[in-house]
């Protein structure tokens, strides 16, 4: 009987909030933000990207989830457009 | 001639400086990030960015007894600018949420827009528009068209604040492509000179540049900055501000930096701690001629003629003989 594949010991998601020079400010699943060396993230990562993190055994793997990024951005944009739908024009008196 | 003072806030007694007739702009000490609280003489308030911490913003709103907000502004969507807006919106339910129209994928963005929805706050898409904050005029400087929509910094919203002859300019984390586009869009006389200017992007390398500052001509620069890994503020940015002859204030060294502006445009800058660096630039905007401060107005008729009534205890011109009921408010 073949061996069952090992389950990853840790998985998670990062969202890239901003890129600041050699650092990327990433948002963890618990909402906290941390500065990670940009070089430690997948090549070509951009602001807003959702990055899947897997620690399997001793190996750390990261991959940009382009599809999830697109879906998340599209939903957020739709929500914002709805909020702005009745945005008034002209001078505004508060 | 206007005099500029830098004093410890406590020694000045800010409570008296916040009386009727003054605009207050606080560059809040939120650590590494930006948050600017603007309060008009009529008590109308705007929070332009909220820093990176919900807890910190909650404490600041309490410290400065902010009872209402009319408008919150996300200059752009980075976490160090919008996180503190979440509790502000939840607690104070502002009428409007000014934004650049570009959504983000982060949880904090989702939380902010959720709070805006729950508060019944109307989204306000940045466009060339004047917002009257009582007697204070705010001119929205929207992101120019044609810049990458997936880069928040270059889509920062600018805000020009005018009260009497006083002018202040806030431009988020803009980068050179955005400031270059604004230079093509607006005449130099619109962009500068300004009395107070918020440093772009916490003094980052990719923020302020010589060409932009030559148009803005800042008399004083306030840098919203705290401990960080990015090298903010950079030596390059500080050198640019010095070359511009601007006084320099930093929230990491000076704590919250408060600008208090009189109706005439005269202003003072106070700090929680330390002093800023004096600038060499002469005052950039000529205020309307104002009489030399007298110990008090001789009569309420004179105070009314000067447009300063009612006068509160501690304000220039207040005198006991004008305050018949002794309640600290004269010429009611």
mmCIF file of N, CA and C in Angstrom, chain A:
data_model
loop_
_atom_site.group_PDB
_atom_site.id
_atom_site.type_symbol
_atom_site.label_atom_id
_atom_site.label_comp_id
_atom_site.label_asym_id
_atom_site.label_seq_id
_atom_site.Cartn_x
_atom_site.Cartn_y
_atom_site.Cartn_z
ATOM 1 N N UNK A 1 0.859 -1.192 0.000
ATOM 2 C CA UNK A 1 0.000 0.000 0.000
ATOM 3 C C UNK A 1 0.895 1.243 0.000
ATOM 4 N N UNK A 2 0.617 2.202 -0.943
ATOM 5 C CA UNK A 2 1.474 3.393 -0.994
ATOM 6 C C UNK A 2 1.277 4.265 0.246
ATOM 7 N N UNK A 3 2.358 4.973 0.585
ATOM 8 C CA UNK A 3 2.251 5.878 1.740
ATOM 9 C C UNK A 3 1.257 7.006 1.443
ATOM 10 N N UNK A 4 0.473 7.360 2.478
ATOM 11 C CA UNK A 4 -0.403 8.544 2.355
ATOM 12 C C UNK A 4 0.479 9.782 2.280
ATOM 13 N N UNK A 5 0.138 10.747 1.384
ATOM 14 C CA UNK A 5 0.926 11.986 1.374
ATOM 15 C C UNK A 5 0.798 12.704 2.716
ATOM 16 N N UNK A 6 1.923 13.283 3.154
ATOM 17 C CA UNK A 6 1.904 14.003 4.427
ATOM 18 C C UNK A 6 1.043 15.263 4.309
ATOM 19 N N UNK A 7 0.251 15.535 5.336
ATOM 20 C CA UNK A 7 -0.512 16.778 5.360
ATOM 21 C C UNK A 7 0.453 17.927 5.643
ATOM 22 N N UNK A 8 0.252 19.055 5.005
ATOM 23 C CA UNK A 8 1.071 20.211 5.362
ATOM 24 C C UNK A 8 0.867 20.543 6.839
ATOM 25 N N UNK A 9 1.922 20.920 7.516
ATOM 26 C CA UNK A 9 1.780 21.222 8.938
ATOM 27 C C UNK A 9 1.231 22.626 9.172
ATOM 28 N N UNK A 10 1.347 23.488 8.193
ATOM 29 C CA UNK A 10 0.854 24.849 8.383
ATOM 30 C C UNK A 10 0.511 25.435 7.029
ATOM 31 N N UNK A 11 -0.638 26.009 6.943
ATOM 32 C CA UNK A 11 -0.979 26.752 5.733
ATOM 33 C C UNK A 11 -1.535 28.100 6.159
ATOM 34 N N UNK A 12 -1.500 29.017 5.269
ATOM 35 C CA UNK A 12 -2.031 30.337 5.608
ATOM 36 C C UNK A 12 -2.060 31.241 4.403
ATOM 37 N N UNK A 13 -2.567 32.431 4.625
ATOM 38 C CA UNK A 13 -2.697 33.401 3.547
ATOM 39 C C UNK A 13 -2.138 34.737 4.002
ATOM 40 N N UNK A 14 -1.448 35.394 3.116
ATOM 41 C CA UNK A 14 -0.989 36.755 3.337
ATOM 42 C C UNK A 14 -1.629 37.633 2.266
ATOM 43 N N UNK A 15 -1.911 38.856 2.623
ATOM 44 C CA UNK A 15 -2.313 39.823 1.601
ATOM 45 C C UNK A 15 -1.290 40.952 1.634
ATOM 46 N N UNK A 16 -0.776 41.286 0.482
ATOM 47 C CA UNK A 16 0.244 42.337 0.411
ATOM 48 C C UNK A 16 -0.454 43.694 0.470
ATOM 49 N N UNK A 17 -0.223 44.402 1.553
ATOM 50 C CA UNK A 17 -0.843 45.721 1.729
ATOM 51 C C UNK A 17 -0.088 46.771 0.930
ATOM 52 N N UNK A 18 1.222 46.762 1.026
ATOM 53 C CA UNK A 18 2.015 47.774 0.317
ATOM 54 C C UNK A 18 3.445 47.273 0.175
ATOM 55 N N UNK A 19 4.120 47.806 -0.811
ATOM 56 C CA UNK A 19 5.542 47.509 -0.987
ATOM 57 C C UNK A 19 6.316 48.788 -0.710
ATOM 58 N N UNK A 20 7.213 48.703 0.250
ATOM 59 C CA UNK A 20 7.984 49.873 0.702
ATOM 60 C C UNK A 20 9.455 49.568 0.524
ATOM 61 N N UNK A 21 9.992 49.902 -0.624
ATOM 62 C CA UNK A 21 11.406 49.647 -0.881
ATOM 63 C C UNK A 21 11.699 48.160 -0.862
ATOM 64 N N UNK A 22 12.570 47.729 0.062
ATOM 65 C CA UNK A 22 12.963 46.319 0.134
ATOM 66 C C UNK A 22 11.998 45.484 0.975
ATOM 67 N N UNK A 23 10.973 46.127 1.482
ATOM 68 C CA UNK A 23 10.014 45.412 2.336
ATOM 69 C C UNK A 23 8.625 45.379 1.706
ATOM 70 N N UNK A 24 7.913 44.322 2.053
ATOM 71 C CA UNK A 24 6.489 44.285 1.728
ATOM 72 C C UNK A 24 5.749 44.280 3.058
ATOM 73 N N UNK A 25 4.776 45.161 3.179
ATOM 74 C CA UNK A 25 3.944 45.131 4.382
ATOM 75 C C UNK A 25 2.797 44.176 4.088
ATOM 76 N N UNK A 26 2.742 43.107 4.859
ATOM 77 C CA UNK A 26 1.737 42.077 4.596
ATOM 78 C C UNK A 26 0.732 42.006 5.735
ATOM 79 N N UNK A 27 -0.474 41.644 5.375
ATOM 80 C CA UNK A 27 -1.548 41.501 6.360
ATOM 81 C C UNK A 27 -1.742 40.014 6.623
ATOM 82 N N UNK A 28 -1.590 39.622 7.872
ATOM 83 C CA UNK A 28 -1.771 38.219 8.250
ATOM 84 C C UNK A 28 -3.257 37.904 8.370
ATOM 85 N N UNK A 29 -3.560 36.635 8.514
ATOM 86 C CA UNK A 29 -4.968 36.229 8.611
ATOM 87 C C UNK A 29 -5.647 36.812 9.846
ATOM 88 N N UNK A 30 -4.864 37.066 10.896
ATOM 89 C CA UNK A 30 -5.453 37.646 12.109
ATOM 90 C C UNK A 30 -5.601 39.161 12.014
ATOM 91 N N UNK A 31 -5.272 39.719 10.860
ATOM 92 C CA UNK A 31 -5.439 41.153 10.649
ATOM 93 C C UNK A 31 -4.199 41.969 10.969
ATOM 94 N N UNK A 32 -3.221 41.368 11.629
ATOM 95 C CA UNK A 32 -2.003 42.111 11.970
ATOM 96 C C UNK A 32 -1.170 42.341 10.713
ATOM 97 N N UNK A 33 -0.453 43.446 10.696
ATOM 98 C CA UNK A 33 0.452 43.698 9.575
ATOM 99 C C UNK A 33 1.894 43.521 10.025
ATOM 100 N N UNK A 34 2.698 43.003 9.122
ATOM 101 C CA UNK A 34 4.121 42.771 9.400
ATOM 102 C C UNK A 34 4.921 43.165 8.172
ATOM 103 N N UNK A 35 6.156 43.563 8.409
ATOM 104 C CA UNK A 35 7.061 43.843 7.292
ATOM 105 C C UNK A 35 7.853 42.587 6.978
ATOM 106 N N UNK A 36 7.764 42.123 5.753
ATOM 107 C CA UNK A 36 8.539 40.968 5.301
ATOM 108 C C UNK A 36 9.509 41.441 4.224
ATOM 109 N N UNK A 37 10.696 40.869 4.210
ATOM 110 C CA UNK A 37 11.601 41.224 3.099
ATOM 111 C C UNK A 37 10.919 40.903 1.770
ATOM 112 N N UNK A 38 10.955 41.849 0.878
ATOM 113 C CA UNK A 38 10.301 41.643 -0.422
ATOM 114 C C UNK A 38 10.877 40.413 -1.115
ATOM 115 N N UNK A 39 12.176 40.199 -0.892
ATOM 116 C CA UNK A 39 12.847 39.071 -1.556
ATOM 117 C C UNK A 39 12.327 37.720 -1.070
ATOM 118 N N UNK A 40 11.657 37.723 0.083
ATOM 119 C CA UNK A 40 11.160 36.455 0.606
ATOM 120 C C UNK A 40 9.818 36.066 -0.006
ATOM 121 N N UNK A 41 9.198 36.991 -0.726
ATOM 122 C CA UNK A 41 7.895 36.723 -1.339
ATOM 123 C C UNK A 41 8.096 36.286 -2.794
ATOM 124 N N UNK A 42 7.081 35.694 -3.382
ATOM 125 C CA UNK A 42 7.244 35.223 -4.764
ATOM 126 C C UNK A 42 7.629 36.347 -5.713
ATOM 127 N N UNK A 43 8.423 35.999 -6.681
ATOM 128 C CA UNK A 43 8.888 36.968 -7.677
ATOM 129 C C UNK A 43 7.677 37.601 -8.372
ATOM 130 N N UNK A 44 7.709 38.896 -8.541
ATOM 131 C CA UNK A 44 6.637 39.578 -9.264
ATOM 132 C C UNK A 44 5.429 39.913 -8.415
ATOM 133 N N UNK A 45 5.534 39.705 -7.106
ATOM 134 C CA UNK A 45 4.384 39.990 -6.250
ATOM 135 C C UNK A 45 4.057 41.486 -6.317
ATOM 136 N N UNK A 46 2.752 41.782 -6.259
ATOM 137 C CA UNK A 46 2.323 43.170 -6.356
ATOM 138 C C UNK A 46 1.399 43.513 -5.202
ATOM 139 N N UNK A 47 1.224 44.804 -5.001
ATOM 140 C CA UNK A 47 0.317 45.236 -3.936
ATOM 141 C C UNK A 47 -1.070 44.666 -4.197
ATOM 142 N N UNK A 48 -1.674 44.159 -3.166
ATOM 143 C CA UNK A 48 -3.017 43.591 -3.281
ATOM 144 C C UNK A 48 -3.032 42.098 -3.499
ATOM 145 N N UNK A 49 -1.889 41.529 -3.843
ATOM 146 C CA UNK A 49 -1.864 40.087 -4.126
ATOM 147 C C UNK A 49 -2.132 39.270 -2.869
ATOM 148 N N UNK A 50 -2.850 38.185 -3.083
ATOM 149 C CA UNK A 50 -3.090 37.204 -2.026
ATOM 150 C C UNK A 50 -2.060 36.090 -2.225
ATOM 151 N N UNK A 51 -1.317 35.820 -1.181
ATOM 152 C CA UNK A 51 -0.229 34.849 -1.276
ATOM 153 C C UNK A 51 -0.536 33.653 -0.371
ATOM 154 N N UNK A 52 -0.540 32.481 -0.959
ATOM 155 C CA UNK A 52 -0.746 31.257 -0.179
ATOM 156 C C UNK A 52 0.586 30.805 0.397
ATOM 157 N N UNK A 53 0.587 30.513 1.676
ATOM 158 C CA UNK A 53 1.812 30.093 2.361
ATOM 159 C C UNK A 53 1.620 28.662 2.860
ATOM 160 N N UNK A 54 2.564 27.833 2.566
ATOM 161 C CA UNK A 54 2.512 26.452 3.046
ATOM 162 C C UNK A 54 3.851 26.095 3.658
ATOM 163 N N UNK A 55 3.793 25.586 4.871
ATOM 164 C CA UNK A 55 5.014 25.049 5.486
ATOM 165 C C UNK A 55 4.831 23.544 5.529
ATOM 166 N N UNK A 56 5.622 22.866 4.756
ATOM 167 C CA UNK A 56 5.478 21.410 4.626
ATOM 168 C C UNK A 56 6.807 20.787 5.035
ATOM 169 N N UNK A 57 6.758 20.152 6.186
ATOM 170 C CA UNK A 57 8.029 19.675 6.711
ATOM 171 C C UNK A 57 8.876 20.894 7.035
ATOM 172 N N UNK A 58 10.061 20.938 6.505
ATOM 173 C CA UNK A 58 10.929 22.079 6.758
ATOM 174 C C UNK A 58 10.873 23.116 5.650
ATOM 175 N N UNK A 59 10.030 22.898 4.676
ATOM 176 C CA UNK A 59 10.023 23.788 3.509
ATOM 177 C C UNK A 59 8.896 24.805 3.586
ATOM 178 N N UNK A 60 9.256 26.033 3.303
ATOM 179 C CA UNK A 60 8.269 27.105 3.224
ATOM 180 C C UNK A 60 8.010 27.389 1.757
ATOM 181 N N UNK A 61 6.763 27.283 1.377
ATOM 182 C CA UNK A 61 6.410 27.557 -0.016
ATOM 183 C C UNK A 61 5.389 28.675 -0.062
ATOM 184 N N UNK A 62 5.570 29.548 -1.039
ATOM 185 C CA UNK A 62 4.628 30.646 -1.210
ATOM 186 C C UNK A 62 4.255 30.766 -2.668
ATOM 187 N N UNK A 63 2.979 31.070 -2.890
ATOM 188 C CA UNK A 63 2.503 31.156 -4.260
ATOM 189 C C UNK A 63 1.430 32.243 -4.334
ATOM 190 N N UNK A 64 1.516 33.082 -5.355
ATOM 191 C CA UNK A 64 0.478 34.104 -5.535
ATOM 192 C C UNK A 64 -0.773 33.411 -6.060
ATOM 193 N N UNK A 65 -1.882 33.667 -5.407
ATOM 194 C CA UNK A 65 -3.160 33.116 -5.873
ATOM 195 C C UNK A 65 -3.847 34.198 -6.704
ATOM 196 N N UNK A 66 -3.568 34.167 -7.991
ATOM 197 C CA UNK A 66 -4.077 35.236 -8.868
ATOM 198 C C UNK A 66 -5.598 35.214 -8.955
ATOM 199 N N UNK A 67 -6.154 34.021 -8.986
ATOM 200 C CA UNK A 67 -7.609 33.923 -9.124
ATOM 201 C C UNK A 67 -8.305 34.484 -7.878
ATOM 202 N N UNK A 68 -7.817 34.100 -6.718
ATOM 203 C CA UNK A 68 -8.420 34.614 -5.474
ATOM 204 C C UNK A 68 -8.219 36.121 -5.362
ATOM 205 N N UNK A 69 -7.057 36.600 -5.814
ATOM 206 C CA UNK A 69 -6.802 38.044 -5.785
ATOM 207 C C UNK A 69 -7.817 38.772 -6.657
ATOM 208 N N UNK A 70 -8.008 38.256 -7.874
ATOM 209 C CA UNK A 70 -8.957 38.895 -8.802
ATOM 210 C C UNK A 70 -10.373 38.903 -8.219
ATOM 211 N N UNK A 71 -10.764 37.771 -7.660
ATOM 212 C CA UNK A 71 -12.127 37.662 -7.126
ATOM 213 C C UNK A 71 -12.328 38.624 -5.955
ATOM 214 N N UNK A 72 -11.329 38.673 -5.103
ATOM 215 C CA UNK A 72 -11.433 39.536 -3.921
ATOM 216 C C UNK A 72 -11.475 41.009 -4.315
ATOM 217 N N UNK A 73 -10.641 41.363 -5.284
ATOM 218 C CA UNK A 73 -10.605 42.753 -5.745
ATOM 219 C C UNK A 73 -11.936 43.126 -6.412
ATOM 220 N N UNK A 74 -12.460 42.219 -7.216
ATOM 221 C CA UNK A 74 -13.715 42.511 -7.922
ATOM 222 C C UNK A 74 -14.868 42.717 -6.935
ATOM 223 N N UNK A 75 -14.917 41.880 -5.911
ATOM 224 C CA UNK A 75 -15.988 42.025 -4.915
ATOM 225 C C UNK A 75 -15.833 43.345 -4.155
ATOM 226 N N UNK A 76 -14.598 43.657 -3.766
ATOM 227 C CA UNK A 76 -14.353 44.899 -3.021
ATOM 228 C C UNK A 76 -14.701 46.112 -3.888
ATOM 229 N N UNK A 77 -14.369 46.030 -5.165
ATOM 230 C CA UNK A 77 -14.661 47.154 -6.055
ATOM 231 C C UNK A 77 -16.168 47.337 -6.224
ATOM 232 N N UNK A 78 -16.853 46.229 -6.337
ATOM 233 C CA UNK A 78 -18.314 46.306 -6.460
ATOM 234 C C UNK A 78 -18.930 46.950 -5.209
ATOM 235 N N UNK A 79 -18.430 46.546 -4.054
ATOM 236 C CA UNK A 79 -18.934 47.123 -2.795
ATOM 237 C C UNK A 79 -18.667 48.627 -2.731
ATOM 238 N N UNK A 80 -17.453 49.020 -3.143
ATOM 239 C CA UNK A 80 -17.105 50.444 -3.085
ATOM 240 C C UNK A 80 -17.931 51.243 -4.095
ATOM 241 N N UNK A 81 -18.101 50.691 -5.274
ATOM 242 C CA UNK A 81 -18.908 51.393 -6.280
ATOM 243 C C UNK A 81 -20.330 51.617 -5.764
ATOM 244 N N UNK A 82 -20.845 50.645 -5.045
ATOM 245 C CA UNK A 82 -22.191 50.800 -4.468
ATOM 246 C C UNK A 82 -22.202 51.924 -3.440
ATOM 247 N N UNK A 83 -21.161 51.962 -2.596
ATOM 248 C CA UNK A 83 -21.073 53.034 -1.588
ATOM 249 C C UNK A 83 -21.003 54.408 -2.242
ATOM 250 N N UNK A 84 -20.327 54.459 -3.388
ATOM 251 C CA UNK A 84 -20.113 55.754 -4.053
ATOM 252 C C UNK A 84 -21.206 56.097 -5.057
ATOM 253 N N UNK A 85 -22.177 55.222 -5.213
ATOM 254 C CA UNK A 85 -23.158 55.391 -6.297
ATOM 255 C C UNK A 85 -23.910 56.715 -6.197
ATOM 256 N N UNK A 86 -24.192 57.150 -4.996
ATOM 257 C CA UNK A 86 -24.954 58.396 -4.841
ATOM 258 C C UNK A 86 -24.050 59.552 -4.420
ATOM 259 N N UNK A 87 -22.780 59.461 -4.793
ATOM 260 C CA UNK A 87 -21.813 60.499 -4.427
ATOM 261 C C UNK A 87 -22.239 61.842 -5.008
ATOM 262 N N UNK A 88 -22.446 62.856 -4.169
ATOM 263 C CA UNK A 88 -22.951 64.131 -4.678
ATOM 264 C C UNK A 88 -21.894 64.914 -5.458
ATOM 265 N N UNK A 89 -22.363 65.689 -6.423
ATOM 266 C CA UNK A 89 -21.484 66.575 -7.198
ATOM 267 C C UNK A 89 -21.576 67.991 -6.636
ATOM 268 N N UNK A 90 -20.677 68.834 -7.133
ATOM 269 C CA UNK A 90 -20.747 70.252 -6.791
ATOM 270 C C UNK A 90 -20.267 70.533 -5.383
ATOM 271 N N UNK A 91 -20.367 71.822 -5.026
ATOM 272 C CA UNK A 91 -19.904 72.225 -3.699
ATOM 273 C C UNK A 91 -20.757 71.554 -2.632
ATOM 274 N N UNK A 92 -20.112 71.243 -1.560
ATOM 275 C CA UNK A 92 -20.766 70.493 -0.489
ATOM 276 C C UNK A 92 -20.608 71.280 0.804
ATOM 277 N N UNK A 93 -21.714 71.507 1.479
ATOM 278 C CA UNK A 93 -21.660 72.189 2.774
ATOM 279 C C UNK A 93 -21.842 71.172 3.888
ATOM 280 N N UNK A 94 -20.873 71.087 4.759
ATOM 281 C CA UNK A 94 -20.984 70.145 5.880
ATOM 282 C C UNK A 94 -21.574 70.845 7.110
#
